[in-house]
mmCIF file of C-alpha atoms in Angstrom:
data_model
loop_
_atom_site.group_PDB
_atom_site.id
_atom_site.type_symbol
_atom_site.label_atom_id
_atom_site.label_comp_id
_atom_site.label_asym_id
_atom_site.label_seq_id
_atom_site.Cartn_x
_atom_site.Cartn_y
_atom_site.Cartn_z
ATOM 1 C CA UNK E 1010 -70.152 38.989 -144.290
ATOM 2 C CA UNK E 1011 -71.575 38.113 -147.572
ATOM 3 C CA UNK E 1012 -70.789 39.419 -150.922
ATOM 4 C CA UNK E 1013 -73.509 40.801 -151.284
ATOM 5 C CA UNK E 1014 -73.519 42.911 -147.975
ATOM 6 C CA UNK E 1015 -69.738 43.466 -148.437
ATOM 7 C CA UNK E 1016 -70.051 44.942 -152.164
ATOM 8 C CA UNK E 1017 -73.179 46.618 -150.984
ATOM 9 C CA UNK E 1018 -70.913 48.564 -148.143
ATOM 10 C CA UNK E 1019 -67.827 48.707 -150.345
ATOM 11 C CA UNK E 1020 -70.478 51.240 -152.437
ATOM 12 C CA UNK E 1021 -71.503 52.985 -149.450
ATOM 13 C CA UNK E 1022 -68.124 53.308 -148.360
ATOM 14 C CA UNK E 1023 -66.793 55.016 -151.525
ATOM 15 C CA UNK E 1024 -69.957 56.697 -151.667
ATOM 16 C CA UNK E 1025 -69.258 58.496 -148.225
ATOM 17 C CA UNK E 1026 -65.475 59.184 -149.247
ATOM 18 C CA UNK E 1027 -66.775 61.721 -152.105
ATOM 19 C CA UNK E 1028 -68.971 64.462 -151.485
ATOM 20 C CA UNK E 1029 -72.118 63.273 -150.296
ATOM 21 C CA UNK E 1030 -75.541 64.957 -149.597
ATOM 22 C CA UNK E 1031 -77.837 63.828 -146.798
ATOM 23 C CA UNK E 1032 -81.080 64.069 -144.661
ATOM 24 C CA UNK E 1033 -80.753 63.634 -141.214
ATOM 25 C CA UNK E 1034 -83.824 62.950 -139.998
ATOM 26 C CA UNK E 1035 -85.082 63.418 -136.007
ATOM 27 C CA UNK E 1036 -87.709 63.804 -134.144
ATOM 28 C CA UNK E 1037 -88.695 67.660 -134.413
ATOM 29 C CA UNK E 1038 -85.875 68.397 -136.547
ATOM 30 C CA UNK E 1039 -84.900 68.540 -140.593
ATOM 31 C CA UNK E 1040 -81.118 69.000 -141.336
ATOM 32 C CA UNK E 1041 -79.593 69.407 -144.365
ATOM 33 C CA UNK E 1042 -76.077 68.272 -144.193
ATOM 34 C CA UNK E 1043 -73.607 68.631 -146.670
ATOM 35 C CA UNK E 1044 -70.146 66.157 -146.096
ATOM 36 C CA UNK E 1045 -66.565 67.599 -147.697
ATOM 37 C CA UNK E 1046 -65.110 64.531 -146.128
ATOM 38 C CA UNK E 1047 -61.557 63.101 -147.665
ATOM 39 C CA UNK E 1048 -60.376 59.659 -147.326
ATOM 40 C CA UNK E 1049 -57.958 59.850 -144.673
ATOM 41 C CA UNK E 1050 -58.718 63.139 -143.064
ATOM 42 C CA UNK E 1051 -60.045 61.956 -140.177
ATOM 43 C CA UNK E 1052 -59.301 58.686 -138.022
ATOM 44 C CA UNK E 1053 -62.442 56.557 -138.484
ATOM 45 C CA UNK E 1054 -64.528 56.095 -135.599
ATOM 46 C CA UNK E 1055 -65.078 52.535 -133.895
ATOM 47 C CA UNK E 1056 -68.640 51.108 -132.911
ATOM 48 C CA UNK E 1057 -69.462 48.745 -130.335
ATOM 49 C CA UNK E 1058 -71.803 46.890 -128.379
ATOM 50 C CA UNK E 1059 -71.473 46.957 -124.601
ATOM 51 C CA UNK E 1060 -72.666 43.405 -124.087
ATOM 52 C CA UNK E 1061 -71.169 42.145 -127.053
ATOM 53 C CA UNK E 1062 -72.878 41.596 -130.320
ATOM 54 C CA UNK E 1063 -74.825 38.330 -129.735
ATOM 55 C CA UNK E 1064 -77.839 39.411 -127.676
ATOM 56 C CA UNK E 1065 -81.069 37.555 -126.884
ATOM 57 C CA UNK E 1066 -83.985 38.697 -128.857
ATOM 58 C CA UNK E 1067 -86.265 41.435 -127.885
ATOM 59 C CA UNK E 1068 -83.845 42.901 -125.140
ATOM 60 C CA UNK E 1069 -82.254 46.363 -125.287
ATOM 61 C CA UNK E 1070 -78.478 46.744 -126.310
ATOM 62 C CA UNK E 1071 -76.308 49.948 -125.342
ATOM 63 C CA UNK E 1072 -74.108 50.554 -128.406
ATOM 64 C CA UNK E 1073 -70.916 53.253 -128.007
ATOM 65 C CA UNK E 1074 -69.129 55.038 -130.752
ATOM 66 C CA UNK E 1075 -65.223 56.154 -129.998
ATOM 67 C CA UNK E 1076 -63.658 58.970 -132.125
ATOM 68 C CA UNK E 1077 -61.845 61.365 -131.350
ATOM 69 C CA UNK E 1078 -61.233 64.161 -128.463
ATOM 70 C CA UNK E 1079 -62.289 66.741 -130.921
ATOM 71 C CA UNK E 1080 -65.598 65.092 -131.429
ATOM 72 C CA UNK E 1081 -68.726 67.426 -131.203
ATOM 73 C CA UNK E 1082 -71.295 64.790 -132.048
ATOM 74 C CA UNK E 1083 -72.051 61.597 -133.076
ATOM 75 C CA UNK E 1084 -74.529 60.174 -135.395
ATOM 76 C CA UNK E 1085 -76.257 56.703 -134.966
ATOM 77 C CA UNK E 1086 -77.113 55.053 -138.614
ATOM 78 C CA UNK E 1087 -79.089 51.676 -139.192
ATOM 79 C CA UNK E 1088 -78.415 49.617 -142.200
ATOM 80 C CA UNK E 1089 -77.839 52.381 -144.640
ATOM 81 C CA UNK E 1090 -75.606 55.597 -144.375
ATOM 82 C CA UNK E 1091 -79.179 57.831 -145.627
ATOM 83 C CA UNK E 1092 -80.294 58.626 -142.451
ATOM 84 C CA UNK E 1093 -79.119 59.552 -138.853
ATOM 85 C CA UNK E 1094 -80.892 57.425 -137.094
ATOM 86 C CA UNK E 1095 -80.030 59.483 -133.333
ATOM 87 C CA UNK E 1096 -77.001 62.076 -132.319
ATOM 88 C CA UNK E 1097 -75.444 62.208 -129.292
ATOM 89 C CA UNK E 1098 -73.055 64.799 -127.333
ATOM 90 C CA UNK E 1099 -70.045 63.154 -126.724
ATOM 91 C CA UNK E 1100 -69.563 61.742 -122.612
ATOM 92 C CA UNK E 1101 -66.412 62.990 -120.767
ATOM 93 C CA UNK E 1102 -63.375 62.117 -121.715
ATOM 94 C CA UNK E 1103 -64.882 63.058 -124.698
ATOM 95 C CA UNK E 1104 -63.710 61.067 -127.383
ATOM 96 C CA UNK E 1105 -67.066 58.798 -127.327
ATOM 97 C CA UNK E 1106 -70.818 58.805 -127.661
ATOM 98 C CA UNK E 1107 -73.811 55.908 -126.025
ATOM 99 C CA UNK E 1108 -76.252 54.991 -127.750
ATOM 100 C CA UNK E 1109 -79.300 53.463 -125.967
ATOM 101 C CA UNK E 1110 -81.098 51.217 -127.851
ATOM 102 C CA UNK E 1111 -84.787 50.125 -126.550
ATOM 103 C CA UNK E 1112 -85.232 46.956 -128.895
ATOM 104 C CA UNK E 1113 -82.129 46.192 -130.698
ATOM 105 C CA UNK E 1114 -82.700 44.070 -134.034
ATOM 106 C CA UNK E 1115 -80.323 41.965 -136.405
ATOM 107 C CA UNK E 1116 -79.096 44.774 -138.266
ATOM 108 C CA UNK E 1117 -76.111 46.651 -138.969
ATOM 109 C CA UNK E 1118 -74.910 49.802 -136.916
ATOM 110 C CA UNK E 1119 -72.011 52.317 -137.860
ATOM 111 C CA UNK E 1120 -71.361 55.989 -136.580
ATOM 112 C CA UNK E 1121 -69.486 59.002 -137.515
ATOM 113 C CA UNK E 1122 -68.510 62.161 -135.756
ATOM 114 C CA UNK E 1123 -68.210 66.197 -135.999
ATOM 115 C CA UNK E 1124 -65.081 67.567 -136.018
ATOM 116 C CA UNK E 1125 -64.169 70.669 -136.622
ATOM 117 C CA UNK E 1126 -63.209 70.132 -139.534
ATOM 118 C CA UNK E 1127 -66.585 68.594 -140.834
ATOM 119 C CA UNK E 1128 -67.936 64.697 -140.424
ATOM 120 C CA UNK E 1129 -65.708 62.018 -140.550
ATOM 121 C CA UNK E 1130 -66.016 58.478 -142.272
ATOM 122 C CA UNK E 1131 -68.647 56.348 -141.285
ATOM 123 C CA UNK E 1132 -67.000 53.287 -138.921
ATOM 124 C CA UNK E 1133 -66.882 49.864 -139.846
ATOM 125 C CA UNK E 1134 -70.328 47.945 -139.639
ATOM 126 C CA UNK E 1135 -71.619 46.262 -136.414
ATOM 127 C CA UNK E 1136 -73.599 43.453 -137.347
ATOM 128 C CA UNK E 1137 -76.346 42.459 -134.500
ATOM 129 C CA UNK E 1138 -77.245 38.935 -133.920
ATOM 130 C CA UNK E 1139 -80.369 37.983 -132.407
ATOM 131 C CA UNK E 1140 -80.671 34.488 -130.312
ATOM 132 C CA UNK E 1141 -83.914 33.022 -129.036
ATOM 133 C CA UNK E 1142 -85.421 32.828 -132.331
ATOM 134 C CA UNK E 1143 -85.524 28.565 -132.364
ATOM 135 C CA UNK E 1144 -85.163 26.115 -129.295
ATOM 136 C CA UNK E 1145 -81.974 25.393 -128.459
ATOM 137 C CA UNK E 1146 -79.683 22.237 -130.039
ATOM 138 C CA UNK E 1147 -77.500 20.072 -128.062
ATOM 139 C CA UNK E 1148 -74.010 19.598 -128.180
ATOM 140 C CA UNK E 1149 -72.028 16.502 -127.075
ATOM 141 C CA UNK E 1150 -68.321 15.704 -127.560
ATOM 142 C CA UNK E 1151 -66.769 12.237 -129.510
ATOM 143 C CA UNK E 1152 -66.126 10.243 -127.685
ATOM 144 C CA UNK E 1153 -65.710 11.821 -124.792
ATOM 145 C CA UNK E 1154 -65.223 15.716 -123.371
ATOM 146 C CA UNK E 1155 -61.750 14.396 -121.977
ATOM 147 C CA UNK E 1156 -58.835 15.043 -124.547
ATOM 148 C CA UNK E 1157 -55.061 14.835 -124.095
ATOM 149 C CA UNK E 1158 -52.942 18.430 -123.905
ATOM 150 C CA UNK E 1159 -52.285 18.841 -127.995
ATOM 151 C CA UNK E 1160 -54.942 16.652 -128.960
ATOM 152 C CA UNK E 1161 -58.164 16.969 -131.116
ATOM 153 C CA UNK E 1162 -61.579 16.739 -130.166
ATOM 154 C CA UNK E 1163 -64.788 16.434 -132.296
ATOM 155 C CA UNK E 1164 -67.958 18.118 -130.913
ATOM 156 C CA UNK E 1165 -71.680 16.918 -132.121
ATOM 157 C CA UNK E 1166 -74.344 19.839 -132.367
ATOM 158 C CA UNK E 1167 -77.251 18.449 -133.260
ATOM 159 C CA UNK E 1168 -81.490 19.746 -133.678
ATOM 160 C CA UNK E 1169 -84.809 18.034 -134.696
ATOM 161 C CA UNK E 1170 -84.976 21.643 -136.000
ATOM 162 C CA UNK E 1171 -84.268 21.258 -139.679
ATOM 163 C CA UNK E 1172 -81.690 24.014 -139.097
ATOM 164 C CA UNK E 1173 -78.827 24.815 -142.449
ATOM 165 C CA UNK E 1174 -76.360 25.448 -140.405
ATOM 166 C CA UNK E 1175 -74.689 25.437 -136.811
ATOM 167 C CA UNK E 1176 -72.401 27.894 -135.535
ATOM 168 C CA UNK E 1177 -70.162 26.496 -132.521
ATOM 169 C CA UNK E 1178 -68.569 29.078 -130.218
ATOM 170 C CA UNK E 1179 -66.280 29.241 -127.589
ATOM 171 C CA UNK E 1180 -66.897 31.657 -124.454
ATOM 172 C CA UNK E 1181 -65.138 33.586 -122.257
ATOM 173 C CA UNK E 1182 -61.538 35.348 -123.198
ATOM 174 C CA UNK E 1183 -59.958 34.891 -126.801
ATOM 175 C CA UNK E 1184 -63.708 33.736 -127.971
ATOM 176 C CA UNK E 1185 -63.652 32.003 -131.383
ATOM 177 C CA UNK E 1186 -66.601 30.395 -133.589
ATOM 178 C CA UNK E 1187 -67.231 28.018 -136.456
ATOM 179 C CA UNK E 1188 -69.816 27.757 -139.160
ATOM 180 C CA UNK E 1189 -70.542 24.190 -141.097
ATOM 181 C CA UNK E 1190 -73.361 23.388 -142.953
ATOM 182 C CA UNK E 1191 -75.897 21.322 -141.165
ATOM 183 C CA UNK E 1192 -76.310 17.191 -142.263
ATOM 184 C CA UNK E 1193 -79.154 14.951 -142.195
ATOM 185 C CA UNK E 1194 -77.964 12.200 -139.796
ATOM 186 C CA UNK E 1195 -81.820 10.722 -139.771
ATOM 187 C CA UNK E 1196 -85.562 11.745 -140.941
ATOM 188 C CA UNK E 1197 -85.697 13.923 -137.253
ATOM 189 C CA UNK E 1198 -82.415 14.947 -136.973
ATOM 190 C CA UNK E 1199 -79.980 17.691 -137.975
ATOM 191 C CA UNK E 1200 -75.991 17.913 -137.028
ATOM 192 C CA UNK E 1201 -72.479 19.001 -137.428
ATOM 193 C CA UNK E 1202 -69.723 17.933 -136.648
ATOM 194 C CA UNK E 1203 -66.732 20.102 -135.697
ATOM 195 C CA UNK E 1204 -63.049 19.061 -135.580
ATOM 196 C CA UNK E 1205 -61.427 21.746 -133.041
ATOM 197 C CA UNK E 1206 -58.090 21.387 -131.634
ATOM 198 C CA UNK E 1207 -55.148 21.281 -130.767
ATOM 199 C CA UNK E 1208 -56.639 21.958 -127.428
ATOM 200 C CA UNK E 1209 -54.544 23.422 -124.781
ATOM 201 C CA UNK E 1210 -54.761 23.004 -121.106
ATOM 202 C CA UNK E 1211 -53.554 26.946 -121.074
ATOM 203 C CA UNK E 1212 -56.921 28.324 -122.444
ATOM 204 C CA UNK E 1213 -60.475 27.452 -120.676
ATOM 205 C CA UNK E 1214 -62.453 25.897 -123.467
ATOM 206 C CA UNK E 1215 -65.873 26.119 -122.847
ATOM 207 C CA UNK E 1216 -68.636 25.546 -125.723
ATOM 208 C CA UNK E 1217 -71.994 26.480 -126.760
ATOM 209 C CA UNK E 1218 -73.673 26.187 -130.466
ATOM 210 C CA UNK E 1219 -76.650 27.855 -132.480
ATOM 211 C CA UNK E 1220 -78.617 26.334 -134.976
ATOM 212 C CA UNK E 1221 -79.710 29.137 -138.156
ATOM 213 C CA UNK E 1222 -81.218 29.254 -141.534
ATOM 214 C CA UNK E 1223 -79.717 30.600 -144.557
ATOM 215 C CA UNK E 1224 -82.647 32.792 -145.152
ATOM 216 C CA UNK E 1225 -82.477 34.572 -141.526
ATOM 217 C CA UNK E 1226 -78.786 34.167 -140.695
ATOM 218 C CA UNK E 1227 -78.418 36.704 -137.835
ATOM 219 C CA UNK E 1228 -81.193 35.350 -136.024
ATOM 220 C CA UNK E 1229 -79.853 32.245 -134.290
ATOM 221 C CA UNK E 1230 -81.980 29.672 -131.962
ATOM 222 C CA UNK E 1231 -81.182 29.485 -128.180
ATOM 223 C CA UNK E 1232 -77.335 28.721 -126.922
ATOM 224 C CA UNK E 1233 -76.899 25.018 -125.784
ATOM 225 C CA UNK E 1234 -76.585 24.413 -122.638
ATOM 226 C CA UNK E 1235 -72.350 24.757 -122.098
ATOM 227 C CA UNK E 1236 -69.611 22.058 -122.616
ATOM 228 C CA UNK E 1237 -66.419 22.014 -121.204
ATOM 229 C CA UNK E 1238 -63.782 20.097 -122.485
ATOM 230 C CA UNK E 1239 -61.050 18.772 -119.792
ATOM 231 C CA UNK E 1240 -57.904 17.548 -119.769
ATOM 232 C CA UNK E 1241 -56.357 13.985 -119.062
ATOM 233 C CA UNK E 1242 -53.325 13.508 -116.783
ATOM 234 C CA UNK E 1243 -51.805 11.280 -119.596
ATOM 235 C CA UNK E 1244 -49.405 14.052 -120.917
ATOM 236 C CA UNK E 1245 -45.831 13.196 -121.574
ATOM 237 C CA UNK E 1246 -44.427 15.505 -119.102
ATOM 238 C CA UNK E 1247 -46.899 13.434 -116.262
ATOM 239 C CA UNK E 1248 -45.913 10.399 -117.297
ATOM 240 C CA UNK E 1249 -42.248 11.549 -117.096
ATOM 241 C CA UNK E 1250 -43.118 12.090 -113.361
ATOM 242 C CA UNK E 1251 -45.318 8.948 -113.066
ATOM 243 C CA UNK E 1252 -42.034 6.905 -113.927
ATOM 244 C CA UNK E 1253 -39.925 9.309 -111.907
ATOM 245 C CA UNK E 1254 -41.866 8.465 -108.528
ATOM 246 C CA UNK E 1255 -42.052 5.141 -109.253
ATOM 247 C CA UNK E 1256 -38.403 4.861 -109.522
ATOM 248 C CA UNK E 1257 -37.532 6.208 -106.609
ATOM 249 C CA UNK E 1258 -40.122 4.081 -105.028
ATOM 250 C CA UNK E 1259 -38.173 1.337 -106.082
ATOM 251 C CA UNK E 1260 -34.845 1.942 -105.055
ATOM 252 C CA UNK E 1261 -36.526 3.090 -101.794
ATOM 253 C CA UNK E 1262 -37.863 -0.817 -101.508
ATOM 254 C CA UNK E 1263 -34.623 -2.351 -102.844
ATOM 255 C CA UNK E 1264 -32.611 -0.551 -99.634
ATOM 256 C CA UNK E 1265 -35.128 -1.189 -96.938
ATOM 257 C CA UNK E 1266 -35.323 -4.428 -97.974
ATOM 258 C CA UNK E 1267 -31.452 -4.469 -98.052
ATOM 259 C CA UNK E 1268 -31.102 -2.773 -94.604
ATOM 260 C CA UNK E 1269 -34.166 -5.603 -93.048
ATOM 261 C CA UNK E 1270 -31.528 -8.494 -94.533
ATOM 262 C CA UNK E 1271 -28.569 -7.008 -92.816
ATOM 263 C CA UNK E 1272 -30.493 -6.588 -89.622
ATOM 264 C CA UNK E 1273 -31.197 -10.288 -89.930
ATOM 265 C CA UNK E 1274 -27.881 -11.398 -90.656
ATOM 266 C CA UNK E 1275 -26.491 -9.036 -87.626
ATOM 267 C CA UNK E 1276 -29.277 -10.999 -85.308
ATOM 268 C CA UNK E 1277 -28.124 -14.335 -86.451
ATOM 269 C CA UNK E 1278 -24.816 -13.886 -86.113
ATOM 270 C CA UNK E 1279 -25.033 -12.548 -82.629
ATOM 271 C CA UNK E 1280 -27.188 -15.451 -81.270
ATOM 272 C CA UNK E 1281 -24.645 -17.714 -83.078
#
């Protein structure tokens, strides 16, 4: 998040905490609500997006919001804690509401909840990003996408887009990403260079990056296409083995050999 955005929610977080007056707006209805909410009182509520919250532009996004089993309602806000954007009756078990939403944009989502003892603190922001904005970069690995268990590798993501930055992500379980600032390699081309290791052959590691601009930075270009990164047998514990089996190879040889020669000697010695 940047400072900006974080002091601006720090604000509307102690805002909220106090004793706030608000509109909620919907269609066919005017509500004045007035929160008594206390820091604390209530366990705040968690927002989500069901598909995650990297979604290809202009496409719809279901978002859910988990509080508690007491919850009556839940309230939808976008961006600013002003306005319910849309309330929902809470789905059996009951301690969550979904939130269908037609043509999701890059902005930020949170949610609160009725209780009965009034609303609770809004959740933590969900920040949307939107993809498809820019054509998509490409991303090769240094030297090669073969690395040794433990080892390093460096992976290239590179545009003719004149892109500030790349974001490089892995997929699939324990997902991580990494943000550099982009670098003029030539007059047509944009890159970065990320250093990611030590890579394990216990994890699947399987690539993509984004290229962005500073000025729109949650809407992203298209993913590259994937890279997966595999693993050499040249491990210590394999070459342990290697040497192993070629022992016993060895010794295998040195007795056949030995058991041909007595043969011999036995046939000699007979004919003799």
């Amino acid at each position: 998040m940047d400072p900006l955005d974080e002091a601006l929610w720090e604000g509307n977080q102690r805002h909220v905490r106090g004793q706030i007056s608000h509109r909620v707006s919907l269609p066919g209805l005017s509500l004045e609500q007035r929160i008594h909410t206390q820091a604390g009182t209530l366990p705040k509520p968690i927002i989500y997006a069901e598909t995650g919250s990297r979604i290809p532009y202009d496409t719809s996004v279901t978002l859910w919001c988990r509080g508690t089993m007491k919850a009556k309602e839940y309230c939808l806000y976008i961006e600013d804690l002003r306005t319910c954007s849309d309330r929902q009756k809470p789905l059996e078990p009951g301690d969550k509401a979904k939130f269908f939403i037609k043509r999701s944009v890059a902005e930020k989502y949170s949610c609160t909840y009725l209780s009965p003892t009034g609303w609770s603190e809004p959740s933590d922001p969900l920040q949307m990003v939107m993809t498809g904005f820019y054509s998509k970069p490409s991303l090769s690995a240094l030297p090669s996408p073969v690395v040794s268990s433990g080892g390093n590798v460096t992976l290239q993501c590179s545009s003719r887009e004149g892109f500030d930055r790349f974001i490089l992500t892995k997929e699939g379980e324990h997902s991580l990403s990494w943000t550099l600032d982009s670098e003029k390699k030539s007059s047509r081309l944009f890159q970065a260079l990320f250093i990611v290791g030590p890579m394990t052959p216990s994890n699947r590691w399987t690539f993509r990056c984004y290229g962005f601009y500073k000025k729109s930075p949650y809407h992203w270009s298209d993913p590259s296409d994937p890279l997966d990164v595999q693993f050499s047998d040249c491990t210590v514990e394999n070459l342990i083995r290697i040497c192993v089996a070629g022992l016993v190879l060895v010794v295998l040889g040195v007795l056949l050999f030995q058991a041909q020669t007595n043969q011999r000697r036995t046939h000699d010695a007979a004919r003799t």
